[in-house]
CSV table of C-alpha atoms in Angstrom, one decimal:
chain,number,residue,atom,x,y,z
N,1,MET,CA,0.0,0.0,0.0
N,2,SER,CA,1.5,3.3,-1.0
N,3,SER,CA,1.2,6.4,1.2
N,4,ARG,CA,-1.3,7.7,-1.2
N,5,ASP,CA,-3.8,5.1,-0.2
N,6,ILE,CA,-3.8,6.0,3.4
N,7,LYS,CA,-4.3,9.7,3.5
N,8,ILE,CA,-6.2,11.3,6.3
N,9,PRO,CA,-10.0,11.7,5.7
N,10,GLU,CA,-11.1,15.3,5.1
N,11,PRO,CA,-13.4,15.5,8.1
N,12,SER,CA,-10.6,14.5,10.4
N,13,LEU,CA,-8.2,16.9,8.8
N,14,LYS,CA,-10.7,19.7,9.2
N,15,ARG,CA,-11.0,19.1,12.9
N,16,LEU,CA,-7.3,19.3,13.6
N,17,PRO,CA,-7.0,23.1,13.7
N,18,ASP,CA,-9.8,23.2,16.3
N,19,TYR,CA,-7.8,20.7,18.5
N,20,VAL,CA,-4.7,23.0,18.3
N,21,HIS,CA,-6.7,26.1,19.2
N,22,PHE,CA,-8.3,24.2,22.2
N,23,LEU,CA,-5.0,22.7,23.3
N,24,ARG,CA,-3.2,26.0,23.2
N,25,SER,CA,-5.9,27.5,25.5
N,26,LEU,CA,-5.5,24.6,27.8
N,27,ARG,CA,-1.7,25.1,27.9
N,28,CYS,CA,-2.2,28.8,28.7
N,29,GLY,CA,-4.3,27.6,31.7
N,30,GLY,CA,-1.3,25.5,32.8
N,31,ALA,CA,-2.6,22.0,31.8
N,32,ARG,CA,0.1,19.5,31.0
N,33,ILE,CA,-1.9,16.3,30.3
N,34,VAL,CA,-5.1,16.0,28.3
N,35,SER,CA,-7.4,13.1,27.5
N,36,THR,CA,-9.6,12.5,24.5
N,37,THR,CA,-12.6,12.8,26.9
N,38,ASP,CA,-11.5,16.3,27.8
N,39,ILE,CA,-11.1,17.3,24.2
N,40,GLY,CA,-14.3,15.6,23.2
N,41,ARG,CA,-16.3,17.4,25.9
N,42,ALA,CA,-14.9,20.8,25.0
N,43,LEU,CA,-15.4,20.4,21.2
N,44,ARG,CA,-18.6,18.3,21.4
N,45,LEU,CA,-17.0,15.3,19.7
N,46,ASP,CA,-17.0,11.6,20.5
N,47,PRO,CA,-13.7,10.7,22.3
N,48,THR,CA,-13.2,7.7,20.0
N,49,GLN,CA,-13.3,10.0,17.1
N,50,VAL,CA,-10.9,12.4,18.7
N,51,ARG,CA,-8.4,9.5,19.3
N,52,LYS,CA,-8.7,8.5,15.6
N,53,ASP,CA,-8.2,12.0,14.4
N,54,LEU,CA,-5.1,12.4,16.5
N,55,ALA,CA,-3.7,9.1,15.4
N,56,TRP,CA,-4.0,10.2,11.7
N,57,ALA,CA,-1.7,13.1,12.6
N,58,GLY,CA,0.7,10.7,14.2
N,59,ALA,CA,-0.1,11.3,17.9
N,60,GLU,CA,-0.6,8.4,20.2
N,61,GLY,CA,-1.7,8.9,23.8
N,62,ARG,CA,-0.8,6.6,26.7
N,63,PRO,CA,-3.7,4.5,27.9
N,64,ARG,CA,-5.4,5.8,31.1
N,65,VAL,CA,-2.9,8.8,31.1
N,66,GLY,CA,-3.6,10.7,27.9
N,67,TYR,CA,-1.4,13.0,25.9
N,68,GLN,CA,1.3,15.5,26.8
N,69,VAL,CA,-0.3,18.8,25.8
N,70,ASP,CA,3.0,20.4,24.7
N,71,GLU,CA,4.0,17.4,22.6
N,72,LEU,CA,0.5,17.0,21.1
N,73,VAL,CA,0.4,20.7,20.0
N,74,ALA,CA,3.9,20.3,18.4
N,75,ILE,CA,2.9,17.1,16.5
N,76,LEU,CA,-0.3,18.7,15.2
N,77,GLU,CA,1.3,22.0,14.2
N,78,GLN,CA,4.0,20.0,12.4
N,79,PHE,CA,1.4,17.9,10.6
N,80,LEU,CA,-0.7,20.9,9.6
N,81,GLY,CA,2.3,22.7,8.2
N,82,TRP,CA,2.0,25.6,10.6
N,83,ARG,CA,5.6,25.4,11.6
N,84,ASN,CA,6.9,26.0,8.0
N,85,ALA,CA,4.4,28.2,6.2
N,86,SER,CA,4.0,27.4,2.5
N,87,ALA,CA,4.5,30.2,-0.1
N,88,ALA,CA,1.5,31.2,-2.0
N,89,PHE,CA,0.5,33.8,-4.6
N,90,LEU,CA,-2.7,35.8,-4.3
N,91,ALA,CA,-4.4,37.2,-7.4
N,92,GLY,CA,-6.9,40.0,-7.2
N,93,THR,CA,-6.3,42.8,-4.7
N,94,GLY,CA,-9.9,44.0,-4.2
N,95,HIS,CA,-11.5,44.2,-0.8
N,96,LEU,CA,-11.3,40.5,0.0
N,97,GLY,CA,-7.8,40.0,-1.5
N,98,SER,CA,-6.4,43.0,0.4
N,99,ALA,CA,-8.0,41.7,3.6
N,100,LEU,CA,-6.4,38.3,3.2
N,101,LEU,CA,-3.0,40.0,2.6
N,102,GLY,CA,-3.3,41.8,5.9
N,103,TYR,CA,-4.7,38.8,7.8
N,104,ALA,CA,-1.9,37.6,10.1
N,105,GLY,CA,-3.9,34.5,10.9
N,106,LEU,CA,-3.0,33.0,7.6
N,107,ARG,CA,0.7,32.8,8.1
N,108,GLU,CA,0.2,31.4,11.6
N,109,HIS,CA,-1.9,28.7,9.9
N,110,GLY,CA,0.6,27.8,7.3
N,111,LEU,CA,0.0,30.1,4.4
N,112,ASP,CA,2.6,32.7,3.5
N,113,LEU,CA,1.3,35.1,0.8
N,114,VAL,CA,4.6,36.1,-0.8
N,115,ALA,CA,3.3,38.1,-3.8
N,116,ALA,CA,0.1,39.6,-5.0
N,117,PHE,CA,-1.1,40.1,-8.6
N,118,ASP,CA,-3.5,42.4,-10.3
N,119,SER,CA,-4.4,43.5,-13.8
N,120,ASP,CA,-5.1,47.0,-12.7
N,121,GLN,CA,-2.1,49.2,-13.6
N,122,ASP,CA,-2.9,51.6,-10.8
N,123,LYS,CA,-2.3,48.9,-8.2
N,124,VAL,CA,0.8,47.3,-9.7
N,125,GLY,CA,3.9,48.5,-7.9
N,126,GLU,CA,2.0,49.2,-4.7
N,127,GLU,CA,2.5,47.3,-1.4
N,128,ILE,CA,-0.5,46.0,0.5
N,129,HIS,CA,0.3,45.1,4.1
N,130,GLY,CA,3.9,44.7,3.1
N,131,VAL,CA,3.2,42.5,0.0
N,132,LYS,CA,4.2,43.8,-3.4
N,133,VAL,CA,1.5,43.9,-6.1
N,134,LEU,CA,2.8,42.7,-9.5
N,135,GLU,CA,1.3,42.6,-13.0
N,136,VAL,CA,-0.9,39.5,-13.4
N,137,ASP,CA,0.9,38.6,-16.6
N,138,ARG,CA,4.0,37.8,-14.6
N,139,LEU,CA,2.2,35.3,-12.4
N,140,THR,CA,2.9,32.2,-14.5
N,141,GLY,CA,6.6,32.8,-14.9
N,142,LEU,CA,7.2,33.8,-11.3
N,143,ALA,CA,5.3,30.8,-10.0
N,144,ARG,CA,7.4,28.5,-12.0
N,145,ARG,CA,10.7,30.2,-11.1
N,146,MET,CA,9.9,30.5,-7.3
N,147,ARG,CA,8.3,27.0,-7.3
N,148,VAL,CA,5.1,28.3,-5.7
N,149,HIS,CA,2.4,25.6,-5.6
N,150,ILE,CA,-0.5,27.4,-4.1
N,151,GLY,CA,-2.7,30.1,-5.5
N,152,VAL,CA,-5.4,32.2,-3.7
N,153,LEU,CA,-8.0,33.5,-6.2
N,154,THR,CA,-9.8,36.7,-5.2
N,155,VAL,CA,-10.5,38.2,-8.6
N,156,PRO,CA,-14.0,39.0,-9.9
N,157,ALA,CA,-16.0,36.1,-11.3
N,158,GLU,CA,-15.4,37.1,-14.9
N,159,ALA,CA,-11.6,37.0,-14.6
N,160,ALA,CA,-11.4,33.8,-12.4
N,161,GLN,CA,-11.1,31.1,-15.1
N,162,GLU,CA,-8.4,33.0,-17.0
N,163,VAL,CA,-6.3,33.7,-13.9
N,164,ALA,CA,-6.7,30.2,-12.6
N,165,GLU,CA,-5.3,28.9,-15.9
N,166,LYS,CA,-2.3,31.2,-15.5
N,167,MET,CA,-1.7,29.7,-12.1
N,168,VAL,CA,-1.9,26.1,-13.4
N,169,GLU,CA,0.4,27.0,-16.2
N,170,GLY,CA,2.9,28.2,-13.7
N,171,GLY,CA,2.9,24.9,-11.8
N,172,ILE,CA,0.4,25.8,-9.1
N,173,VAL,CA,-1.4,22.6,-8.0
N,174,SER,CA,-3.9,23.9,-5.4
N,175,ILE,CA,-6.2,26.9,-5.7
N,176,TRP,CA,-8.2,28.5,-2.9
N,177,ASN,CA,-11.1,29.9,-4.9
N,178,PHE,CA,-13.1,32.8,-3.5
N,179,ALA,CA,-14.5,33.9,-6.8
N,180,PRO,CA,-18.2,32.9,-7.2
N,181,VAL,CA,-17.7,30.6,-10.1
N,182,SER,CA,-16.8,26.9,-10.7
N,183,LEU,CA,-13.4,26.6,-12.3
N,184,GLN,CA,-12.9,24.2,-15.2
N,185,LEU,CA,-9.3,22.9,-14.6
N,186,PRO,CA,-7.4,19.6,-15.1
N,187,GLU,CA,-8.5,16.9,-12.8
N,188,GLU,CA,-5.3,16.8,-10.8
N,189,ILE,CA,-5.6,20.4,-9.7
N,190,PHE,CA,-7.1,20.7,-6.2
N,191,VAL,CA,-9.6,23.5,-5.9
N,192,GLN,CA,-10.8,24.4,-2.4
N,193,SER,CA,-13.8,26.6,-2.6
N,194,GLY,CA,-13.8,29.5,-0.2
N,195,GLU,CA,-17.5,28.8,0.1
N,196,LEU,CA,-18.5,32.2,1.4
N,197,TYR,CA,-21.7,32.3,-0.6
N,198,ALA,CA,-22.7,28.8,0.2
N,199,GLN,CA,-22.1,29.4,4.0
N,200,LEU,CA,-24.1,32.6,3.7
N,201,ALA,CA,-27.0,30.8,2.0
N,202,VAL,CA,-27.2,28.4,4.9
N,203,LEU,CA,-26.9,31.2,7.5
N,204,LEU,CA,-29.7,33.3,6.0
N,205,ARG,CA,-32.0,30.3,5.5
N,206,ARG,CA,-31.5,29.0,9.1
N,207,THR,CA,-32.1,32.6,10.4
N,208,GLU,CA,-35.3,32.9,8.5
N,209,GLU,CA,-36.5,29.5,9.8
N,210,ALA,CA,-35.6,30.4,13.4
N,211,VAL,CA,-37.3,33.8,13.2
N,212,SER,CA,-40.5,32.4,11.7
N,213,ARG,CA,-40.5,29.7,14.3
N,214,ASN,CA,-40.2,32.2,17.1
N,215,THR,CA,-42.9,34.4,15.8
N,216,SER,CA,-45.3,31.6,14.9
N,217,THR,CA,-45.2,29.6,18.1
N,218,THR,CA,-45.6,30.6,21.7
N,219,PRO,CA,-42.8,29.5,24.0
N,220,SER,CA,-43.5,26.1,25.3
N,221,GLY,CA,-42.3,27.0,28.8
N,222,ALA,CA,-39.2,26.1,30.8
Z,1,MET,CA,-46.3,17.8,8.6
Z,2,SER,CA,-45.1,21.3,9.6
Z,3,SER,CA,-42.9,23.4,7.3
Z,4,ARG,CA,-40.1,22.7,9.8
Z,5,ASP,CA,-40.0,19.0,8.7
Z,6,ILE,CA,-39.5,19.7,5.0
Z,7,LYS,CA,-36.6,22.1,5.0
Z,8,ILE,CA,-34.2,22.1,2.1
Z,9,PRO,CA,-31.1,19.9,2.7
Z,10,GLU,CA,-27.9,21.8,3.3
Z,11,PRO,CA,-26.0,20.4,0.3
Z,12,SER,CA,-28.8,21.5,-2.0
Z,13,LEU,CA,-29.0,24.9,-0.4
Z,14,LYS,CA,-25.2,25.4,-0.7
Z,15,ARG,CA,-25.4,24.7,-4.5
Z,16,LEU,CA,-28.0,27.4,-5.1
Z,17,PRO,CA,-25.6,30.3,-5.2
Z,18,ASP,CA,-23.6,28.5,-7.9
Z,19,TYR,CA,-26.7,28.1,-10.0
Z,20,VAL,CA,-27.4,31.8,-9.8
Z,21,HIS,CA,-23.9,32.7,-10.8
Z,22,PHE,CA,-24.0,30.4,-13.7
Z,23,LEU,CA,-27.5,31.4,-14.9
Z,24,ARG,CA,-26.5,35.1,-14.8
Z,25,SER,CA,-23.5,34.4,-17.0
Z,26,LEU,CA,-25.8,32.5,-19.4
Z,27,ARG,CA,-28.2,35.4,-19.4
Z,28,CYS,CA,-25.4,37.8,-20.2
Z,29,GLY,CA,-24.7,35.6,-23.2
Z,30,GLY,CA,-28.3,36.0,-24.4
Z,31,ALA,CA,-29.7,32.6,-23.4
Z,32,ARG,CA,-33.4,32.5,-22.5
Z,33,ILE,CA,-34.0,28.8,-21.9
Z,34,VAL,CA,-31.9,26.4,-19.9
Z,35,SER,CA,-32.2,22.7,-19.1
Z,36,THR,CA,-30.9,20.8,-16.1
Z,37,THR,CA,-28.5,19.0,-18.5
Z,38,ASP,CA,-27.0,22.4,-19.4
Z,39,ILE,CA,-26.6,23.4,-15.8
Z,40,GLY,CA,-25.3,19.9,-14.8
Z,41,ARG,CA,-22.7,19.9,-17.5
Z,42,ALA,CA,-21.4,23.4,-16.6
Z,43,LEU,CA,-21.3,22.7,-12.8
Z,44,ARG,CA,-20.4,19.0,-13.0
Z,45,LEU,CA,-23.6,17.8,-11.4
Z,46,ASP,CA,-26.1,15.1,-12.1
Z,47,PRO,CA,-29.1,16.7,-14.0
Z,48,THR,CA,-31.5,14.9,-11.7
Z,49,GLN,CA,-29.8,16.5,-8.7
Z,50,VAL,CA,-30.1,19.9,-10.3
Z,51,ARG,CA,-33.8,19.4,-10.9
Z,52,LYS,CA,-34.3,18.4,-7.2
Z,53,ASP,CA,-32.3,21.4,-6.0
Z,54,LEU,CA,-34.3,23.8,-8.1
Z,55,ALA,CA,-37.5,22.2,-6.9
Z,56,TRP,CA,-36.6,22.8,-3.3
Z,57,ALA,CA,-36.3,26.5,-4.1
Z,58,GLY,CA,-39.7,26.3,-5.7
Z,59,ALA,CA,-38.7,26.3,-9.4
Z,60,GLU,CA,-40.4,23.8,-11.8
Z,61,GLY,CA,-39.2,23.4,-15.3
Z,62,ARG,CA,-41.3,22.4,-18.3
Z,63,PRO,CA,-40.7,18.8,-19.5
Z,64,ARG,CA,-38.6,18.8,-22.7
Z,65,VAL,CA,-38.4,22.6,-22.7
Z,66,GLY,CA,-36.5,23.6,-19.5
Z,67,TYR,CA,-36.6,26.7,-17.4
Z,68,GLN,CA,-36.9,30.3,-18.4
Z,69,VAL,CA,-33.5,31.7,-17.4
Z,70,ASP,CA,-34.9,35.1,-16.2
Z,71,GLU,CA,-37.6,33.5,-14.1
Z,72,LEU,CA,-35.3,31.0,-12.6
Z,73,VAL,CA,-32.8,33.6,-11.6
Z,74,ALA,CA,-35.6,35.6,-9.9
Z,75,ILE,CA,-37.0,32.6,-8.0
Z,76,LEU,CA,-33.5,31.6,-6.7
Z,77,GLU,CA,-32.6,35.1,-5.8
Z,78,GLN,CA,-35.8,35.5,-3.9
Z,79,PHE,CA,-35.4,32.1,-2.2
Z,80,LEU,CA,-31.8,32.9,-1.1
Z,81,GLY,CA,-32.8,36.3,0.3
Z,82,TRP,CA,-30.6,38.2,-2.1
Z,83,ARG,CA,-33.4,40.6,-3.1
Z,84,ASN,CA,-33.9,41.8,0.5
Z,85,ALA,CA,-30.6,41.7,2.3
Z,86,SER,CA,-30.9,40.9,6.0
Z,87,ALA,CA,-29.4,43.3,8.6
Z,88,ALA,CA,-26.5,41.9,10.5
Z,89,PHE,CA,-24.0,43.1,13.2
Z,90,LEU,CA,-20.3,42.5,12.8
Z,91,ALA,CA,-18.1,42.4,15.9
Z,92,GLY,CA,-14.3,42.8,15.7
Z,93,THR,CA,-12.9,45.3,13.2
Z,94,GLY,CA,-9.5,43.8,12.7
Z,95,HIS,CA,-8.1,42.9,9.3
Z,96,LEU,CA,-10.8,40.3,8.5
Z,97,GLY,CA,-13.7,42.3,10.0
Z,98,SER,CA,-12.7,45.4,8.1
Z,99,ALA,CA,-12.4,43.4,4.9
Z,100,LEU,CA,-15.9,42.0,5.3
Z,101,LEU,CA,-17.3,45.5,5.9
Z,102,GLY,CA,-15.8,46.6,2.6
Z,103,TYR,CA,-16.8,43.5,0.7
Z,104,ALA,CA,-19.6,44.5,-1.5
Z,105,GLY,CA,-20.3,40.9,-2.4
Z,106,LEU,CA,-21.9,40.3,0.9
Z,107,ARG,CA,-24.8,42.6,0.4
Z,108,GLU,CA,-25.4,41.3,-3.1
Z,109,HIS,CA,-25.6,37.9,-1.5
Z,110,GLY,CA,-28.1,38.9,1.2
Z,111,LEU,CA,-26.1,40.1,4.1
Z,112,ASP,CA,-26.3,43.8,5.1
Z,113,LEU,CA,-23.7,44.7,7.7
Z,114,VAL,CA,-25.5,47.7,9.3
Z,115,ALA,CA,-23.2,48.3,12.3
Z,116,ALA,CA,-19.8,47.2,13.6
Z,117,PHE,CA,-18.6,46.8,17.2
Z,118,ASP,CA,-15.2,46.8,18.8
Z,119,SER,CA,-13.9,47.0,22.3
Z,120,ASP,CA,-10.9,49.2,21.2
Z,121,GLN,CA,-11.8,52.8,22.1
Z,122,ASP,CA,-9.5,54.1,19.4
Z,123,LYS,CA,-11.8,52.4,16.8
Z,124,VAL,CA,-15.1,53.4,18.3
Z,125,GLY,CA,-16.7,56.3,16.5
Z,126,GLU,CA,-14.8,55.6,13.3
Z,127,GLU,CA,-16.4,54.6,10.0
Z,128,ILE,CA,-15.1,51.6,8.1
Z,129,HIS,CA,-16.3,51.4,4.5
Z,130,GLY,CA,-19.2,53.6,5.5
Z,131,VAL,CA,-20.2,51.5,8.5
Z,132,LYS,CA,-20.0,53.1,12.0
Z,133,VAL,CA,-18.0,51.3,14.7
Z,134,LEU,CA,-19.7,51.3,18.1
Z,135,GLU,CA,-18.7,50.2,21.6
Z,136,VAL,CA,-19.2,46.5,21.9
Z,137,ASP,CA,-21.1,47.0,25.2
Z,138,ARG,CA,-23.9,48.5,23.1
Z,139,LEU,CA,-24.3,45.4,20.9
Z,140,THR,CA,-26.9,43.6,23.0
Z,141,GLY,CA,-29.2,46.6,23.4
Z,142,LEU,CA,-29.0,47.7,19.8
Z,143,ALA,CA,-29.6,44.2,18.5
Z,144,ARG,CA,-32.7,43.9,20.5
Z,145,ARG,CA,-34.0,47.4,19.6
Z,146,MET,CA,-33.2,47.0,15.9
Z,147,ARG,CA,-34.4,43.4,15.8
Z,148,VAL,CA,-31.1,42.2,14.2
Z,149,HIS,CA,-31.0,38.4,14.1
Z,150,ILE,CA,-27.5,37.8,12.5
Z,151,GLY,CA,-24.1,38.3,14.0
Z,152,VAL,CA,-20.7,38.1,12.2
Z,153,LEU,CA,-17.9,37.3,14.7
Z,154,THR,CA,-14.4,38.4,13.6
Z,155,VAL,CA,-13.0,39.0,17.1
Z,156,PRO,CA,-9.8,37.3,18.4
Z,157,ALA,CA,-10.2,33.8,19.8
Z,158,GLU,CA,-10.1,34.8,23.4
Z,159,ALA,CA,-12.9,37.3,23.1
Z,160,ALA,CA,-15.2,35.2,20.9
Z,161,GLN,CA,-17.2,33.4,23.6
Z,162,GLU,CA,-18.0,36.6,25.5
Z,163,VAL,CA,-19.0,38.6,22.4
Z,164,ALA,CA,-21.1,35.6,21.1
Z,165,GLU,CA,-23.0,35.6,24.4
Z,166,LYS,CA,-23.7,39.4,24.0
Z,167,MET,CA,-25.1,38.6,20.6
Z,168,VAL,CA,-27.4,35.9,21.8
Z,169,GLU,CA,-28.6,38.0,24.7
Z,170,GLY,CA,-29.6,40.6,22.1
Z,171,GLY,CA,-31.8,38.2,20.3
Z,172,ILE,CA,-29.4,37.2,17.6
Z,173,VAL,CA,-30.2,33.6,16.4
Z,174,SER,CA,-27.4,32.9,13.9
Z,175,ILE,CA,-23.7,33.6,14.1
Z,176,TRP,CA,-21.2,33.4,11.3
Z,177,ASN,CA,-18.1,32.5,13.3
Z,178,PHE,CA,-14.6,33.4,11.9
Z,179,ALA,CA,-12.9,33.2,15.3
Z,180,PRO,CA,-10.8,30.0,15.6
Z,181,VAL,CA,-12.8,28.6,18.6
Z,182,SER,CA,-15.9,26.5,19.1
Z,183,LEU,CA,-18.6,28.5,20.8
Z,184,GLN,CA,-20.6,27.1,23.6
Z,185,LEU,CA,-24.1,28.5,23.0
Z,186,PRO,CA,-27.7,27.4,23.5
Z,187,GLU,CA,-28.7,24.6,21.1
Z,188,GLU,CA,-31.2,26.7,19.2
Z,189,ILE,CA,-28.5,29.2,18.1
Z,190,PHE,CA,-27.2,28.4,14.6
Z,191,VAL,CA,-23.5,28.8,14.3
Z,192,GLN,CA,-22.0,28.7,10.8
Z,193,SER,CA,-18.2,28.3,11.0
Z,194,GLY,CA,-16.3,30.5,8.6
Z,195,GLU,CA,-14.0,27.4,8.3
Z,196,LEU,CA,-11.0,29.4,7.1
Z,197,TYR,CA,-8.6,27.2,9.0
Z,198,ALA,CA,-10.3,24.0,8.2
Z,199,GLN,CA,-10.2,24.8,4.5
Z,200,LEU,CA,-6.6,25.9,4.8
Z,201,ALA,CA,-5.7,22.6,6.4
Z,202,VAL,CA,-7.1,20.7,3.5
Z,203,LEU,CA,-5.5,23.0,1.0
Z,204,LEU,CA,-2.0,22.6,2.5
Z,205,ARG,CA,-2.3,18.9,2.9
Z,206,ARG,CA,-3.5,18.2,-0.6
Z,207,THR,CA,-0.7,20.5,-2.0
Z,208,GLU,CA,1.9,18.5,-0.1
Z,209,GLU,CA,0.5,15.3,-1.4
Z,210,ALA,CA,0.4,16.6,-5.0
Z,211,VAL,CA,4.0,17.9,-4.8
Z,212,SER,CA,5.4,14.8,-3.3
Z,213,ARG,CA,3.6,12.7,-5.9
Z,214,ASN,CA,5.0,14.8,-8.7
Z,215,THR,CA,8.6,14.6,-7.4
Z,216,SER,CA,8.5,10.9,-6.5
Z,217,THR,CA,7.1,9.6,-9.8
Z,218,THR,CA,8.1,10.1,-13.3
Z,219,PRO,CA,5.3,11.3,-15.6
Z,220,SER,CA,3.5,8.4,-17.1
Z,221,GLY,CA,3.4,9.9,-20.6
Z,222,ALA,CA,0.9,12.1,-22.5
C-alpha cells in the first residue's frame, strides 16, 4: 500500500485546527496532560473520534494517562504545516484580497502570501500590508521560477477562469477559490472553494427558519 | 407535517448560489431557456440532482423545454434572500472584520452589515467602509432594539465566547463565526463556521500530497 492510499480523511483533517486552538488555550491555563474525553467534551465530539483524528496526525496517547499537551500541540502543528508556512500567490487585490494579505492569521496557519497580482495598472507596484503587487501577466513565470504551488483567487467572477489557468500553467497545484464561479481545470488540480456564498446561503436560511419559528409559536415554557 | 419538517437539505442549499452565478452568465450571453442538463454539464452535477435542488427552491421546469432563465434567476434570488438583504451586526474590526465590511459581495448575497462593534476605544466612532464602529457593550441593546438576528464574529479567539453571548442576549439567532474557537451556546442558536482554518488545512495537505507525488514519480506519458 502506498502512502497515497492512506491519506487522512477530510473531516478528520478539518478538525485538527480546532484541536490545536483548544490545546493552546489549555496550555495557557497550565494544563500538561489531556485526555480524549477532555477534548471531546470541549469540542462536542466523540472521544473515540478524537483519538482516531489524533492518530491520523501521528499522535498516540498513553492508555489511562492521555497526551502531553505540549507534545501534542507540536505534533499537530507540524502535521498541519503551521511550523513552516508554504509560499502562495494571491491574485486579485480588491477588498477580499487585500484583507487576506493583511490577515496575520493565515501565516500562523501555514499560508505565506509572498506576492500579489492584479491586472489594474494603478495597483501594480504598490505594497499592500507589506506584500508587493505585480502585473498579473508575470504570475505564470514567477510561480514557475519560485516553485510556488498554491494560489489564492480573489479576482472578480469574470476573470477567475483565465487567472486560474495562468496559475496552473505556472505549476500551481492547489487553488483556494473565493471567486463565485466553478473553475474548469485539469482533474489533478485541487480546488478548495472559499464557500463564502454557500455558507451565507445556509446562514440566511436558518435565520429565517428560526425567526419564523419564534414568531409563529408561543414559547412552550421552561 | 409542519414546514419545519421539510426544509431544504444543506447540500442543495449550498449549491443554489452557484446556479445563480452560472445562470446570470448564461443570461449575459443571451440565453433565454436552460435545461438541467446544461446546468449539470457546466457545474459538473447530475441533472437529476439539479432538478431536485431547483424544486426545493420552488422552481419547476417544463418537460422537454426547460426553465426560463430570467424567471429561474428571480426565483432563486428570492429564495436565497438576495433581493432583500438581512441586517447583521459585525463584531471585531481587525483585518478580517474590516475586509468583510468593505466586501460589496456580501450585500449582493443577502447580508447587510448595518453596524460594527469593537472593544478598542480608538476604533469606536470611526467609520469603516461607511459602517459606523460602536462600543461592543452597546451590541446587546442595539440588536434587541433594531431586531437584528444575525451576527458576524471576527474578534480574536479569546474574546469570541463573550461577544457571542452578548449577541445571543440581544436576540441574535445565527452567528457566522470566523474566530478560531468552538462556541458554547444554547442549542437553538445556529453557528456557521467560517471554516477558514479547516479549508486551509485541507489545501495545504492536498498540496503537499500533490507535490510529493510529482517529485516521487516520473510522468506516465501524454
